[in-house]
Short mmCIF file of C-alpha atoms in Angstrom, two decimals:
data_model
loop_
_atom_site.label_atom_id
_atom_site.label_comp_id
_atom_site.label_asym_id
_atom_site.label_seq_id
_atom_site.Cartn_x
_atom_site.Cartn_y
_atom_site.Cartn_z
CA UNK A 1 13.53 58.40 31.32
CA UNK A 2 10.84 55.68 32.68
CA UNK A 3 10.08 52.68 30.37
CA UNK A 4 6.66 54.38 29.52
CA UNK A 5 8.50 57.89 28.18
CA UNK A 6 10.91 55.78 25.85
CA UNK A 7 7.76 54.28 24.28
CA UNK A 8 6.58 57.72 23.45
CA UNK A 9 6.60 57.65 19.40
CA UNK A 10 9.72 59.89 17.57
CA UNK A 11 7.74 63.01 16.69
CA UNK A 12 7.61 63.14 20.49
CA UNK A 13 11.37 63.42 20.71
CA UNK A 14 12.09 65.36 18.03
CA UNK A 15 10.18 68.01 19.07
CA UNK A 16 11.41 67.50 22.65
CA UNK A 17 14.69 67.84 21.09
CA UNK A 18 14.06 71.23 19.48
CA UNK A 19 12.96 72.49 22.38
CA UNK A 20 16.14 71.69 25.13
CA UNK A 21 18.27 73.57 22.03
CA UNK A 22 16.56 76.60 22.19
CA UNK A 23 18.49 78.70 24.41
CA UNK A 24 16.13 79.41 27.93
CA UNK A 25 14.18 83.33 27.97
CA UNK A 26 13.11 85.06 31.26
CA UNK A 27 9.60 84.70 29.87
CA UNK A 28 9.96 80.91 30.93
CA UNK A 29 9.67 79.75 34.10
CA UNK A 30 12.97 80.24 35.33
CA UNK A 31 13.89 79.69 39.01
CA UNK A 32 16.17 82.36 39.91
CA UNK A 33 18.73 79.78 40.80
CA UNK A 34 18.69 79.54 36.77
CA UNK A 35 19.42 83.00 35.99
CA UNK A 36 23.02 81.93 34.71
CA UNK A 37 21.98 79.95 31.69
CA UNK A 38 19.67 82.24 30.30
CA UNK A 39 20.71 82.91 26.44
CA UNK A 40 22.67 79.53 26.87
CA UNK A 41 21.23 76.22 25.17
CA UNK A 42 19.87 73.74 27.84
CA UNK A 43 21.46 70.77 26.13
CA UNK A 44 25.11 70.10 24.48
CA UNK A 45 25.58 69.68 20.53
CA UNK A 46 24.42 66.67 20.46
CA UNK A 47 21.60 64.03 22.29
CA UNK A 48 23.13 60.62 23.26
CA UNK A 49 20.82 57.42 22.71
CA UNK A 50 20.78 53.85 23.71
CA UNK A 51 18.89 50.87 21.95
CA UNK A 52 15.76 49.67 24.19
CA UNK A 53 16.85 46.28 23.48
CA UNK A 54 20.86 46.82 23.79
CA UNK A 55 21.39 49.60 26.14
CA UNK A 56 25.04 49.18 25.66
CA UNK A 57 24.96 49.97 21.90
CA UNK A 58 24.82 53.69 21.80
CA UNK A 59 24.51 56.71 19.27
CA UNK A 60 24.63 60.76 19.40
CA UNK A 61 22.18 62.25 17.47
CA UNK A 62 23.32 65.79 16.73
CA UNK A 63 20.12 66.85 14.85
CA UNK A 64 16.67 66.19 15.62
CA UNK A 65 16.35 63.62 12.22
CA UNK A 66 18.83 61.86 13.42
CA UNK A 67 16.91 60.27 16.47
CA UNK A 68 15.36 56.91 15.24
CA UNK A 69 16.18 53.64 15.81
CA UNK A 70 18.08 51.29 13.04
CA UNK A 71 21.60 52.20 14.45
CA UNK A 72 22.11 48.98 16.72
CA UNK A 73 24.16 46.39 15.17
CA UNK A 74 24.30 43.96 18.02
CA UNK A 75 22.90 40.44 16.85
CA UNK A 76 19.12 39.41 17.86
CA UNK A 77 19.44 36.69 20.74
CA UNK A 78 15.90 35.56 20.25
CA UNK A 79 15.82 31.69 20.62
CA UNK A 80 14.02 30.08 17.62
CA UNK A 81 12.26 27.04 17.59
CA UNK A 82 15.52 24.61 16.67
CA UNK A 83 17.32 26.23 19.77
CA UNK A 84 19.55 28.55 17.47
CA UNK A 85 19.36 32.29 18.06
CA UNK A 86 18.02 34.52 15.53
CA UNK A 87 21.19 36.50 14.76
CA UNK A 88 19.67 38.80 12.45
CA UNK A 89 20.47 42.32 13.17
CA UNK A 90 19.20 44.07 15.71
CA UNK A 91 15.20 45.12 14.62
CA UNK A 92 13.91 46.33 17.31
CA UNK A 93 10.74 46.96 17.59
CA UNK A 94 9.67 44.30 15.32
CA UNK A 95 9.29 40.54 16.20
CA UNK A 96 10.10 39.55 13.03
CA UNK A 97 12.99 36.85 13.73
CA UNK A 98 14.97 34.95 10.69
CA UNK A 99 12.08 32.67 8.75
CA UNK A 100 15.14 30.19 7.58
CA UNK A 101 17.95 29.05 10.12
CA UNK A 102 20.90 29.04 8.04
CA UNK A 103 23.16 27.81 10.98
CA UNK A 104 25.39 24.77 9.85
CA UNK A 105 24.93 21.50 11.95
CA UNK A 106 26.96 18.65 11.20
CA UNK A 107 25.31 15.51 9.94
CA UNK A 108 24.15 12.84 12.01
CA UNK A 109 25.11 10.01 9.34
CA UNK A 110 28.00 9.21 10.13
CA UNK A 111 28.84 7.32 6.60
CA UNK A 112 28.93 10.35 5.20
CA UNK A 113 29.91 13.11 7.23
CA UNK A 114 29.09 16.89 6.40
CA UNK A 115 27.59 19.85 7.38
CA UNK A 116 23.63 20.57 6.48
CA UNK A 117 21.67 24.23 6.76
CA UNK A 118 19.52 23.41 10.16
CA UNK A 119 16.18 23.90 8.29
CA UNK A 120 17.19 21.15 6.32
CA UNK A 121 17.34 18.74 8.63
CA UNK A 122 14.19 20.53 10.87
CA UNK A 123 11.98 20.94 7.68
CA UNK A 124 12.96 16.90 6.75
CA UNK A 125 12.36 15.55 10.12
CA UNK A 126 8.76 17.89 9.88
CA UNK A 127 7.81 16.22 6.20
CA UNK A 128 8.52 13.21 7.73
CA UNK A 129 5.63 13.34 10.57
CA UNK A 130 7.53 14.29 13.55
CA UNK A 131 7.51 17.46 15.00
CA UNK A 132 11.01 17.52 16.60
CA UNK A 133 11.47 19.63 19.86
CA UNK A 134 14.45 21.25 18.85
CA UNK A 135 17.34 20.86 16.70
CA UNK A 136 19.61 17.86 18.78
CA UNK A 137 15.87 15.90 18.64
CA UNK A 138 15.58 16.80 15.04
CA UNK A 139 19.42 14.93 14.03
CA UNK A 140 18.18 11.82 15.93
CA UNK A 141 15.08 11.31 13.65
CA UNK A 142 17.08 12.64 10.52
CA UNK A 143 17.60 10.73 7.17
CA UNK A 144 20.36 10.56 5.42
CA UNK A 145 19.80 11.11 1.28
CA UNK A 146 22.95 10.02 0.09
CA UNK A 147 22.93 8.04 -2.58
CA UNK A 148 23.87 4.53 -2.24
CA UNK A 149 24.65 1.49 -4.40
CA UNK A 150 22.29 -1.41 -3.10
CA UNK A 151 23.13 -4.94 -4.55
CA UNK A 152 20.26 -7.49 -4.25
CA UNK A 153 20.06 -10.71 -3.16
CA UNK A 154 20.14 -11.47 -7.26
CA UNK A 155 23.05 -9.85 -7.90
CA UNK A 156 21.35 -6.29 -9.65
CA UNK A 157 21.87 -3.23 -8.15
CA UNK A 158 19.45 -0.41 -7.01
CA UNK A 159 20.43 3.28 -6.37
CA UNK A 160 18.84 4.17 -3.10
CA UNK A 161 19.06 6.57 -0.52
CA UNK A 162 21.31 5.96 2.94
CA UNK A 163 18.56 5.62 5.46
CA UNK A 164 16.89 2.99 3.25
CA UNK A 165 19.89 0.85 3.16
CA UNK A 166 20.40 1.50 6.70
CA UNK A 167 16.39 0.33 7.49
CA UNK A 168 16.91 -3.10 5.08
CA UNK A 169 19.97 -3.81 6.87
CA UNK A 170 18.65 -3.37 10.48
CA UNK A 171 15.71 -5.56 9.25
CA UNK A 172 13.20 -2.79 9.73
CA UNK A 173 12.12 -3.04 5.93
CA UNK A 174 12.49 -6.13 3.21
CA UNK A 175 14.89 -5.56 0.32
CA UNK A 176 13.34 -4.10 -3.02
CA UNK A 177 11.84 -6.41 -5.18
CA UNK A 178 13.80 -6.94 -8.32
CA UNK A 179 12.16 -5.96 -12.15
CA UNK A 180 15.64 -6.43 -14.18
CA UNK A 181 15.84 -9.82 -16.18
CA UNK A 182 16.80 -12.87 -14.52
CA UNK A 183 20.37 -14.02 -15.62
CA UNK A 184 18.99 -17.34 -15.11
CA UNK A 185 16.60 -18.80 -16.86
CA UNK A 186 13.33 -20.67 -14.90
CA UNK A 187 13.10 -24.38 -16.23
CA UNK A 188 8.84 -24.96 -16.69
CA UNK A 189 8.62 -27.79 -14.69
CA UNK A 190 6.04 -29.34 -17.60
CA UNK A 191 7.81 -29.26 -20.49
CA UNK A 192 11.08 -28.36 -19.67
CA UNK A 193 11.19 -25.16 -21.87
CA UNK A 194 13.37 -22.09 -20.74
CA UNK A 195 11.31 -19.22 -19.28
CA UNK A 196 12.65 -15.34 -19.68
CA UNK A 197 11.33 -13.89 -15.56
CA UNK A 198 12.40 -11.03 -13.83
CA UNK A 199 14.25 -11.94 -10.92
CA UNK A 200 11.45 -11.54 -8.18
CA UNK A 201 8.94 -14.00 -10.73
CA UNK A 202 12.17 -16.45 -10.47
CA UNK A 203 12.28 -16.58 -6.47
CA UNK A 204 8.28 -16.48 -6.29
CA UNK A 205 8.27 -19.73 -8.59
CA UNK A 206 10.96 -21.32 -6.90
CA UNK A 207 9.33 -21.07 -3.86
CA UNK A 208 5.82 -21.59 -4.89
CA UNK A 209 5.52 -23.71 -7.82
CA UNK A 210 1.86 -23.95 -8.60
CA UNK A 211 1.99 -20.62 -9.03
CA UNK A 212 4.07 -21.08 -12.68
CA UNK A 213 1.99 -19.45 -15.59
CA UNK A 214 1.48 -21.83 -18.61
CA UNK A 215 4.59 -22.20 -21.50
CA UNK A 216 3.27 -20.13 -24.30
CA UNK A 217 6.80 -20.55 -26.07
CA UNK A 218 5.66 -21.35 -29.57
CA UNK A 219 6.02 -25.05 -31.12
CA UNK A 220 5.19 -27.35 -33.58
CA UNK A 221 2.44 -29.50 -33.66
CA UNK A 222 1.35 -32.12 -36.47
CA UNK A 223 -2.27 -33.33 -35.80
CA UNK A 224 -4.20 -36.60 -37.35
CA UNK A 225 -4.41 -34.92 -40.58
CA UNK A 226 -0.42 -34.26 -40.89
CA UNK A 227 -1.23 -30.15 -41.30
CA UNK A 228 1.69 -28.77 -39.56
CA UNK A 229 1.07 -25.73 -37.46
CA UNK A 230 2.65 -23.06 -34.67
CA UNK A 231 0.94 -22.98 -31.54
CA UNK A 232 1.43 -22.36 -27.62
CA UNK A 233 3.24 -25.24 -25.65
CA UNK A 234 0.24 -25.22 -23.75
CA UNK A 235 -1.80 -25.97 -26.19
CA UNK A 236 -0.37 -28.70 -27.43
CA UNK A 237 -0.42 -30.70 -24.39
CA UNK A 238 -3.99 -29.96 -24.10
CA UNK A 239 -4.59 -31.51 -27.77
CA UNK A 240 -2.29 -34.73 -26.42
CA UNK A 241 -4.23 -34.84 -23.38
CA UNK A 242 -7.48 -34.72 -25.71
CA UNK A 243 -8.53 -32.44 -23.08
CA UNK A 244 -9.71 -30.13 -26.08
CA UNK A 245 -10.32 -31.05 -29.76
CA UNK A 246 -7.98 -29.55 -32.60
CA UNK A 247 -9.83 -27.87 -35.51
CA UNK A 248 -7.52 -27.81 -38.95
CA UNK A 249 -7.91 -24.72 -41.09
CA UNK A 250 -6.21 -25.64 -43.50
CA UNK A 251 -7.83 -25.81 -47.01
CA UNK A 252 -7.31 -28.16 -50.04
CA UNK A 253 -8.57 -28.53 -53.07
CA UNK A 254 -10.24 -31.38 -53.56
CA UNK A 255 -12.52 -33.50 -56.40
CA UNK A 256 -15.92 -34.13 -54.90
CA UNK A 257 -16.38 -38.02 -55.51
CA UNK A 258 -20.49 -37.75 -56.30
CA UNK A 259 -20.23 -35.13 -59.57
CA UNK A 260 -16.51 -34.72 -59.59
CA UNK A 261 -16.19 -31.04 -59.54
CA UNK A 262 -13.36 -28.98 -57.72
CA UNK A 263 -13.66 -27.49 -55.12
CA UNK A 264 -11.99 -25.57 -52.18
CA UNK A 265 -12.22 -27.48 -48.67
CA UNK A 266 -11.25 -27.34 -44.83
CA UNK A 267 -9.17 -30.21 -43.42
CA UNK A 268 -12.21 -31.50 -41.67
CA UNK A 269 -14.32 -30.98 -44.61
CA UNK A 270 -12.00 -33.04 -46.66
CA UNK A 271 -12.40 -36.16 -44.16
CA UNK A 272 -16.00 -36.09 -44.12
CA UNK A 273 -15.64 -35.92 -47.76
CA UNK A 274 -13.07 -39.12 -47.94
CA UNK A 275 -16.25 -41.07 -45.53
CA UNK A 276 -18.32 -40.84 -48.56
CA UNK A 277 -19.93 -44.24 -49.64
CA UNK A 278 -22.61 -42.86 -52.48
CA UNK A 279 -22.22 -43.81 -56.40
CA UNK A 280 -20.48 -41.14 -58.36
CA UNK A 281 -22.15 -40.10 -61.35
CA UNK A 282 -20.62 -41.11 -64.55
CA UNK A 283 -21.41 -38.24 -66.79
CA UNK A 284 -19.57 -35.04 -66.05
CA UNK A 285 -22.33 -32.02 -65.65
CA UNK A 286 -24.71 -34.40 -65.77
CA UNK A 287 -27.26 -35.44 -63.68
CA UNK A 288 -30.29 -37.56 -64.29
CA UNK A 289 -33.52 -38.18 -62.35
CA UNK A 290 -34.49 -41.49 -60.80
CA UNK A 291 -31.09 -42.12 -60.37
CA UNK A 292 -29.50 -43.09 -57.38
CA UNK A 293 -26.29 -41.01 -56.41
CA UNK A 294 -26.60 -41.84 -52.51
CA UNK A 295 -26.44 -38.92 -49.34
CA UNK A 296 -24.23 -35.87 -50.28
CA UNK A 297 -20.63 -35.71 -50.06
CA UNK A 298 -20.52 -31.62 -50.07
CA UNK A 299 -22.84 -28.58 -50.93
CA UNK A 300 -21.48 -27.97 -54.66
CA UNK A 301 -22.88 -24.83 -56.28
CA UNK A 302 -21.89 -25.59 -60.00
CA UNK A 303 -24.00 -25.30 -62.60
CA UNK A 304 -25.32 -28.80 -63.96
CA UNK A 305 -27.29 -29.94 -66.19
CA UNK A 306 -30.71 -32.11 -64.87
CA UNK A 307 -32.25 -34.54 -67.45
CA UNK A 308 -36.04 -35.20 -66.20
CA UNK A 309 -36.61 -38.98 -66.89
CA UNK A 310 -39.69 -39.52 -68.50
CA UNK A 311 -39.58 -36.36 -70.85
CA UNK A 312 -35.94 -35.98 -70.84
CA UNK A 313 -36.13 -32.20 -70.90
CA UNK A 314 -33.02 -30.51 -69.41
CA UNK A 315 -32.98 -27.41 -66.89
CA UNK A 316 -29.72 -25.72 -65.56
CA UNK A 317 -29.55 -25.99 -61.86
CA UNK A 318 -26.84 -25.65 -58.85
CA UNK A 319 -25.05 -29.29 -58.55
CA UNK A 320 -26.22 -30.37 -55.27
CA UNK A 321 -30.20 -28.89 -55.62
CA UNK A 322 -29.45 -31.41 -59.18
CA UNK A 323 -28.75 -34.71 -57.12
CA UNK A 324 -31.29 -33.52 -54.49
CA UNK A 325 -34.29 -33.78 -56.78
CA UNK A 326 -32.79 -36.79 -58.68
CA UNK A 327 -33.35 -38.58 -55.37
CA UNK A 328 -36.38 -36.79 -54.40
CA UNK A 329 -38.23 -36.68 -57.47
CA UNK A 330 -38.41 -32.78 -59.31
CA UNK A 331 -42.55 -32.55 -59.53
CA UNK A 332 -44.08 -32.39 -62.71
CA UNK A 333 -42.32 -30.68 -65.42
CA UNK A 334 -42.97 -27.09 -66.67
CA UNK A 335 -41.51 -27.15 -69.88
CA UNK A 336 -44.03 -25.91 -72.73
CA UNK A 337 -43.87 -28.16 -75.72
CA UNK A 338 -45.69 -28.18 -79.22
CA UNK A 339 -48.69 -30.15 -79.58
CA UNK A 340 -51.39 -31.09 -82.62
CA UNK A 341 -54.78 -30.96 -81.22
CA UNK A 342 -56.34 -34.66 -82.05
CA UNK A 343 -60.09 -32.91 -82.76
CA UNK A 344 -58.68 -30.58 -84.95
CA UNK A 345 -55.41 -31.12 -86.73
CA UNK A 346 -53.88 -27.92 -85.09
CA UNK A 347 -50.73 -27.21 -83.34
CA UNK A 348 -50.97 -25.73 -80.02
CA UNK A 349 -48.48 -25.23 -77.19
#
């Protein structure tokens, strides 16, 4: 038949088919030349076919279902994209070639030789920005993803892939930087104190020494006052170097020296308080007017007893508002007494 009958769709043929096995009638156009096959079927038993795409694979179809293609098992030779053939079965008509190559191609590392799926390597190579032209381009920008032991310049090792070790060790990338624990301790080049650094902060203040944070190891420190206390290294030299002032928290209790009560004071309280130069007052809880105590020595809220001086009337008062007004004067005095009226004999308040 010409190419454009074999495209002709199956019902075509089936029917055709039908027809050559029905034995030829006089009705028909018969030449007389045909005369002898009249009654006889104008075919044999059965119809021989060929595959479009593989004329060499045949089939006899004895019945008129059994023409259809699906019989050819002669492997696709359709070239895909990595240069392998398609090697599916035969599936004519249909362009649909094998998605996946599955062929095995034999790795390009040669530290560890085996044999890798081509779509491994092609989709790699593709994830990797590089559209390779076929497969042999493909193994030249492959990367190997065996894993490796990498030790570093420290001493620690890494797990890493092959082509990364390959890349450090042909210069094209540095060697990781190091997070483990230095085995060796970095000496603060202030105070001398043992610093705990990964290994990269080791080489980075080895190499650049202003770059060293401050010690903030904890120490002793006993100031002026004797107070012992923990603080940063830092901070110590800073107090040394009076570069900033140290503030004790520490509290005491103490005996005011003006009215000799107890109380509860901070460090630097207590030295103002030891800087007093006033006259204490000789009567416990007792505070007169008009007498002279001096400045204060602290803001003491007990309760006292003030003794006006001209009327001697007492009145219950804080401490220090006591030997405020005995300094100051208290104002006239409010107290309501009993008096006799000198016009007429009677008392009156």
């Amino acid at each position: 038949f010409e190419a454009t009958e074999a495209r002709k769709p199956p019902q075509h043929w089936l029917q055709t088919f039908e027809m050559l096995q029905a034995p030829l009638e006089e009705s028909d156009n018969v030449n007389k030349t045909d005369y002898d096959f009249v009654g006889k079927p104008r075919v044999g038993p059965k119809l021989p076919l060929c595959c479009p795409s593989h004329p060499s694979s045949t089939k006899e179809a004895g019945k008129p279902e059994q023409i259809k293609l699906g019989f050819c098992l002669v492997p696709c030779s359709f070239q895909l994209p990595c240069s392998h053939k398609c090697n599916l079965k035969c599936h004519y008509p249909s362009n649909q070639h094998v998605s996946t190559c599955k062929e095995l191609v034999e790795s390009p590392c040669s530290t560890h030789p085996c044999h890798l799926e081509c779509n491994q390597i092609m989709d790699q190579v593709s994830k990797n920005g590089y559209r390779p032209k076929d497969i042999a381009d493909a193994r030249r920008h492959y990367r190997c993803t065996a894993q490796v032991e990498y030790t570093m310049p420290c001493n620690h090792s890494v797990t890493m892939d092959c082509a990364t070790e390959n890349d450090i060790a042909n210069n094209k990338r540095p060697p990781p930087i190091c997070s483990k624990k230095s085995d060796t301790p970095f000496v603060h080049p202030t105070c001398s104190h043992y610093l705990e650094v990964t290994c990269s902060q080791f080489q980075e203040y080895i190499d650049h020494p202003e770059r060293v944070s401050v010690c903030k190891k904890m120490v002793d420190y006993t100031p002026p006052c004797g107070h012992s206390v923990k603080i940063n290294c830092y901070q110590k030299r800073q107090y040394k170097e009076l570069k900033i002032s140290f503030v004790c928290r520490v509290k005491e209790k103490v005996t005011l020296p003006r009215c000799h009560h107890e109380k509860e004071l901070l460090c630097t309280e207590i030295r103002l308080v030891r800087k007093w130069t006033g006259t204490p007052s000789s009567e416990l809880g007792i505070v007169r007017e008009g007498q002279s105590y001096g400045g204060s020595d602290s803001n003491c809220q007990k309760i006292v007893s003030f003794v006006r001086k001209d009327c001697t009337h007492e009145v219950k008062m804080k401490c220090s508002e006591a030997f405020e007004k005995a300094m100051y004067g208290a104002g006239p005095c409010m107290e309501r007494v009993n008096q006799i009226n000198p016009l007429c004999g009677h008392k009156c308040v």
